[in-house]
Coordinates of C-alpha atoms in Angstrom, one line a residue:
M1 CA 136.5 53.8 95.1
H2 CA 133.8 51.8 96.0
E3 CA 131.3 55.3 97.4
N4 CA 132.4 56.8 93.9
L5 CA 131.3 53.6 91.7
I6 CA 127.8 54.2 94.0
A7 CA 127.5 57.7 93.5
Y8 CA 128.4 57.5 89.6
L9 CA 125.5 55.1 89.5
A10 CA 123.4 57.0 90.8
S11 CA 124.0 59.9 89.3
C12 CA 122.8 58.2 86.0
G13 CA 119.9 57.0 87.4
L14 CA 120.8 53.2 87.7
E15 CA 120.4 50.8 89.9
S16 CA 122.9 47.5 90.7
E17 CA 120.5 44.5 89.5
N18 CA 122.4 41.1 90.2
Q19 CA 125.6 42.0 93.0
S20 CA 127.1 44.5 94.3
P21 CA 130.0 46.9 92.5
D22 CA 132.5 46.0 95.3
A23 CA 132.0 41.8 94.7
P24 CA 135.4 40.1 94.7
V25 CA 136.6 40.7 91.2
P26 CA 138.0 37.1 89.3
S27 CA 139.8 38.3 86.6
R28 CA 141.2 42.0 85.4
N29 CA 137.4 43.0 84.6
Q30 CA 134.4 42.9 86.4
T31 CA 131.2 43.2 84.6
F32 CA 127.4 43.2 86.7
L33 CA 124.0 44.3 85.7
V34 CA 121.7 47.3 86.6
R35 CA 118.9 49.0 85.3
D36 CA 118.1 52.8 84.4
G37 CA 114.8 54.6 85.7
K38 CA 113.1 52.7 82.7
G39 CA 113.9 49.6 83.6
K40 CA 116.0 49.0 80.9
R41 CA 118.9 46.3 81.3
L42 CA 122.9 47.8 81.0
L43 CA 125.9 46.1 81.4
V44 CA 128.5 47.9 83.9
K45 CA 131.8 46.7 82.8
R46 CA 134.9 48.0 84.8
S47 CA 138.7 47.5 84.7
H48 CA 140.6 46.7 87.9
I49 CA 144.3 46.6 85.7
D50 CA 144.5 49.6 82.9
G51 CA 140.7 50.7 83.8
P52 CA 141.0 54.6 82.3
I53 CA 142.4 53.4 79.6
A54 CA 141.2 49.9 78.7
M55 CA 137.4 50.9 78.9
T56 CA 137.7 54.6 77.2
H57 CA 139.4 52.6 74.4
E58 CA 136.4 50.0 74.2
G59 CA 134.0 52.6 74.2
Q60 CA 135.7 54.8 72.1
T61 CA 135.7 52.0 69.6
I62 CA 132.4 51.1 69.4
I63 CA 131.4 54.5 69.1
Q64 CA 133.2 55.0 65.9
L65 CA 132.6 51.6 64.6
A66 CA 128.4 52.2 65.2
S67 CA 128.4 54.4 62.4
L68 CA 129.4 51.9 59.8
A69 CA 127.3 49.7 61.7
S70 CA 124.3 51.2 61.3
E71 CA 124.1 50.8 57.2
P72 CA 121.4 48.3 55.8
N73 CA 122.1 44.3 56.2
C74 CA 125.6 45.2 58.0
P75 CA 126.1 41.2 59.5
L76 CA 128.2 42.8 62.2
I77 CA 125.7 44.0 65.7
L78 CA 127.8 46.0 68.3
P79 CA 126.1 47.2 71.7
E80 CA 125.3 50.6 72.4
V81 CA 127.4 52.8 74.5
H82 CA 125.5 54.6 77.2
S83 CA 128.7 56.1 79.3
I84 CA 131.8 56.2 79.8
E85 CA 133.6 57.1 83.3
P86 CA 137.5 56.7 82.3
R87 CA 138.4 58.0 86.2
L88 CA 136.5 54.9 87.7
G89 CA 137.2 52.8 84.7
L90 CA 133.4 52.4 83.5
L91 CA 132.2 51.4 80.5
V92 CA 128.2 51.2 80.6
L93 CA 126.7 49.4 77.7
G94 CA 123.8 48.7 76.8
W95 CA 122.7 44.8 77.3
L96 CA 121.9 42.9 74.2
D97 CA 118.5 40.9 75.2
G98 CA 118.3 37.0 73.7
G99 CA 122.5 36.8 73.1
E100 CA 124.0 33.6 73.5
A101 CA 127.8 33.3 73.7
L102 CA 129.2 30.6 71.0
N103 CA 130.6 28.7 73.6
Y104 CA 127.6 28.1 75.2
Y105 CA 125.5 27.4 72.2
H106 CA 127.7 24.8 70.6
W107 CA 128.5 23.4 74.2
R108 CA 124.4 23.4 74.4
T109 CA 123.6 22.1 70.9
G110 CA 126.8 20.1 69.9
R111 CA 126.1 21.6 66.4
Y112 CA 128.4 23.9 64.1
P113 CA 125.9 25.0 61.7
L114 CA 127.7 26.1 57.8
A115 CA 125.0 29.3 58.3
L116 CA 126.7 30.5 61.3
G117 CA 130.1 30.1 59.9
M118 CA 129.2 32.4 57.0
T119 CA 127.6 35.0 59.3
L120 CA 131.1 34.8 60.7
G121 CA 133.1 35.2 57.7
R122 CA 130.6 38.0 56.7
A123 CA 131.1 40.0 60.3
L124 CA 134.4 39.5 60.0
G125 CA 134.6 40.8 56.7
W126 CA 133.1 43.7 57.2
L127 CA 135.2 44.4 59.8
H128 CA 138.1 44.7 58.4
R129 CA 136.6 46.1 55.0
E130 CA 134.9 49.1 56.2
S131 CA 136.8 49.9 59.2
R132 CA 139.6 51.2 56.5
A133 CA 137.5 53.8 55.9
L134 CA 138.2 55.5 60.2
R135 CA 141.8 55.3 59.4
P136 CA 142.3 58.8 57.5
S137 CA 140.5 60.7 60.2
L138 CA 141.7 58.6 63.7
G139 CA 144.9 58.4 62.4
P140 CA 147.7 55.5 63.4
Q141 CA 147.7 56.2 67.0
A142 CA 143.9 55.9 67.4
F143 CA 144.1 52.3 68.5
V144 CA 146.7 51.0 70.7
E145 CA 148.5 48.1 70.0
G146 CA 147.1 45.6 72.2
R147 CA 149.8 43.9 75.1
F148 CA 147.9 40.5 74.5
G149 CA 147.3 38.4 71.3
N150 CA 150.8 38.8 69.7
P151 CA 153.8 36.5 69.6
R152 CA 156.3 39.2 71.4
P153 CA 155.9 37.1 74.5
F154 CA 157.5 33.8 73.2
V155 CA 159.8 35.3 71.3
Y156 CA 161.4 37.6 73.7
L157 CA 161.2 36.3 77.4
T158 CA 162.4 38.7 79.7
L159 CA 164.3 37.2 83.1
D160 CA 161.7 38.7 85.0
N161 CA 158.8 36.6 83.1
Y162 CA 160.9 33.8 83.5
A163 CA 161.4 34.1 86.9
R164 CA 158.0 33.8 87.4
L165 CA 157.5 30.7 85.4
S166 CA 156.1 27.6 86.7
Q167 CA 157.8 24.3 86.0
A168 CA 155.2 23.6 83.6
G169 CA 155.9 27.0 82.4
L170 CA 159.5 26.4 81.7
R171 CA 158.6 23.1 79.6
F172 CA 156.5 24.9 77.8
F173 CA 159.0 27.7 76.6
E174 CA 161.4 25.0 76.1
M175 CA 159.2 23.1 73.7
I176 CA 159.1 26.9 71.6
H177 CA 162.4 27.7 72.3
S178 CA 164.0 24.7 71.3
D179 CA 162.5 25.0 67.7
D180 CA 164.8 28.0 65.8
N181 CA 162.4 27.5 62.9
A182 CA 159.2 28.0 64.6
L183 CA 160.8 31.1 66.7
Y184 CA 161.8 32.4 63.5
E185 CA 158.2 32.2 62.1
L186 CA 157.3 34.2 65.4
Y187 CA 159.7 36.6 64.7
R188 CA 158.5 37.1 61.3
L189 CA 155.2 37.6 62.5
L190 CA 156.0 40.8 64.6
Q191 CA 157.7 42.0 61.8
Y192 CA 154.5 42.1 59.2
P193 CA 153.4 45.2 57.9
T194 CA 150.7 46.7 59.6
E195 CA 147.8 47.1 56.9
L196 CA 145.1 49.6 57.5
T197 CA 143.1 47.7 58.9
L198 CA 141.3 47.4 62.8
L199 CA 141.3 44.2 64.2
H200 CA 138.7 43.0 67.2
G201 CA 142.1 41.8 68.5
D202 CA 140.4 39.1 71.2
V203 CA 138.1 36.7 68.7
K204 CA 137.1 33.7 71.0
L205 CA 133.9 32.3 71.2
P206 CA 132.8 33.6 74.3
N207 CA 132.9 37.2 72.7
L208 CA 130.9 35.8 69.7
L209 CA 127.4 36.1 70.6
R210 CA 124.0 34.7 68.3
L211 CA 121.2 37.0 69.1
R212 CA 117.7 35.1 68.8
G213 CA 115.5 36.1 65.9
R214 CA 118.9 37.7 64.0
K215 CA 120.1 34.7 62.0
N216 CA 122.0 36.7 59.6
Q217 CA 124.0 38.6 62.3
I218 CA 126.4 38.5 64.5
A219 CA 127.3 40.7 67.5
F220 CA 130.8 41.2 68.4
V221 CA 131.7 42.4 72.3
D222 CA 134.6 42.9 74.1
W223 CA 136.3 45.5 72.4
E224 CA 139.1 46.4 74.9
M225 CA 141.7 45.1 72.6
A226 CA 141.3 46.6 68.9
R227 CA 144.1 47.5 67.3
W228 CA 145.4 48.2 63.6
G229 CA 146.8 45.2 62.4
D230 CA 147.4 42.1 59.8
P231 CA 143.5 41.1 59.0
A232 CA 144.7 37.3 58.8
R233 CA 145.1 37.9 62.8
D234 CA 141.5 38.1 63.2
V235 CA 140.9 35.2 61.1
G236 CA 143.7 32.8 62.6
A237 CA 142.0 33.5 65.9
L238 CA 138.7 32.4 65.1
F239 CA 140.2 29.2 62.8
A240 CA 142.0 28.5 65.9
Q241 CA 138.5 28.2 68.5
Y242 CA 137.1 25.2 66.1
I243 CA 140.4 23.7 65.4
R244 CA 140.6 23.0 68.9
A245 CA 137.4 21.7 68.9
W246 CA 138.8 19.3 66.8
L247 CA 142.8 18.5 68.3
A248 CA 141.9 19.0 72.0
P249 CA 137.7 19.3 72.9
Q250 CA 137.4 19.8 76.5
T251 CA 134.1 18.1 76.2
Q252 CA 132.6 15.6 73.8
R253 CA 130.0 18.0 73.5
E254 CA 132.0 20.6 71.7
K255 CA 133.7 18.0 69.7
L256 CA 134.1 17.8 66.2
D257 CA 135.7 15.8 63.8
Q258 CA 138.0 16.8 60.9
A259 CA 135.6 16.9 58.4
G260 CA 133.4 19.0 60.2
V261 CA 135.7 21.6 61.2
C262 CA 137.2 21.3 57.6
Q263 CA 134.2 22.4 55.9
F264 CA 133.3 25.1 58.7
L265 CA 136.4 27.2 58.3
R266 CA 136.6 26.6 54.0
V267 CA 132.8 28.3 54.7
V268 CA 134.4 31.0 56.8
L269 CA 137.4 31.9 55.0
N270 CA 135.5 31.8 51.7
S271 CA 132.4 34.0 53.0
Y272 CA 135.2 36.6 54.2
R273 CA 136.3 36.6 51.2
R274 CA 133.4 37.4 49.4
Q275 CA 132.7 39.8 52.2
R276 CA 135.9 42.0 51.5
G277 CA 135.2 41.9 48.0
S278 CA 137.3 43.0 44.3
A279 CA 138.0 46.3 46.2
Y280 CA 140.3 44.9 48.7
P281 CA 140.9 41.2 47.6
L282 CA 142.9 38.5 50.3
E283 CA 146.6 38.6 49.1
R284 CA 148.1 35.1 48.1
D285 CA 149.8 34.2 51.3
F286 CA 146.6 35.3 53.7
R287 CA 145.5 31.7 54.2
Y288 CA 149.3 30.8 55.4
R289 CA 149.1 34.2 57.8
A290 CA 146.1 32.9 59.0
I291 CA 147.2 29.1 59.8
R292 CA 150.1 31.2 61.5
W293 CA 147.9 33.4 63.8
A294 CA 146.3 30.3 64.8
G295 CA 149.5 28.8 66.0
V296 CA 149.5 32.0 68.3
S297 CA 146.6 31.9 69.3
L298 CA 146.5 28.2 70.4
L299 CA 149.9 28.9 72.0
Y300 CA 148.2 31.6 74.2
Y301 CA 145.1 29.1 75.1
V302 CA 147.6 26.7 76.3
F303 CA 149.8 29.1 77.9
G304 CA 146.8 30.3 79.9
A305 CA 145.6 26.8 81.1
I306 CA 148.9 26.2 82.8
H307 CA 149.5 29.5 84.3
N308 CA 146.6 28.5 86.2
T309 CA 146.8 25.3 86.5
E310 CA 150.5 24.8 87.3
Y311 CA 150.5 21.8 85.1
L312 CA 151.6 20.5 81.4
D313 CA 149.4 17.8 80.9
E314 CA 149.3 15.3 77.7
R315 CA 146.4 17.3 76.2
H316 CA 147.9 21.1 76.1
S317 CA 151.4 19.3 75.5
S318 CA 150.0 17.6 72.2
L319 CA 148.2 21.3 71.5
T320 CA 151.7 22.7 71.6
Q321 CA 153.4 20.5 69.4
Q322 CA 150.5 20.9 66.7
A323 CA 150.5 24.8 67.1
I324 CA 154.1 24.9 66.7
G325 CA 153.3 22.9 63.2
M326 CA 151.2 25.3 62.3
L327 CA 154.0 27.8 62.6
N328 CA 156.6 26.2 60.9
D329 CA 154.7 24.5 57.9
P330 CA 151.1 26.6 57.2
Y331 CA 151.0 25.0 53.6
R332 CA 150.5 21.4 55.0
W333 CA 147.7 22.8 57.6
A334 CA 146.3 24.9 54.8
W335 CA 146.0 22.0 52.8
I336 CA 144.4 20.1 55.6
L337 CA 142.2 22.4 56.6
L338 CA 141.3 24.5 53.9
E339 CA 142.0 22.8 50.3
A340 CA 141.9 19.0 50.6
A341 CA 138.4 17.5 49.8

């Protein structure tokens, strides 16, 4: 595999910049920088689990969206696809100069400007509105249903997965499964009719980039989990990123007070609604679905944390209870976050 990878990069005139392509892989994906013959920076992504599927899927998603994102005043920025090599599970993308992931931006500055919330809402609203035009030509199976980010694992815990859980994992699932209403709401999210809109599928702050000199645009990266589905799912995932900064910040620099998170999320939702426009209005229950999807995202965050540490501390236990509360009573949480003065 290593020889094939080196040969492929050489055939494209690419030279590794920051590390060897066979360096230890800390996660299911590996990324490294290369330069082409003209010195242009490129990002190479390599998947070690389902590379041929995941990288081809991500590359084709970006290519299909690029034709729409080239329109004037589009708030969404996409990386340019340089090449796809399915046999090696490789995707080569253009480097986004001057980019800064939002998680680092918030940590570095401690700021949550409302103009950023407006841009985020516009970008998601644009994606969900414009991508519907792709559905007739691509068909319902053009984008696969992702295995991550949906509530199925919390509802259907197989014996095999149960046997692999740590003591912390067992306590985590016990908190969910002891609440019949929360389980029912998770099941209802699974049954919700799929709308004709494309989701990013992995809306979290490390995948959202501010670009220097482009204040009214935001870059979305890591499209490998894009799929058709309920648009409230993407919005809820974004909400969860900022709700966590209020309920359970990792550092004081990331902390948001209640007034700050409420104001920010209202701006996001109002901007999102305006971008979708009268031709694609929000359903009456949209905000409540978004709150429930935010709860699902928080559960995934906690599960990922305890999977790595095998320890369910007070912070993550409290966040689990809050997530269950969002599933059980999204009306109360919508009032707190989006409606209360």
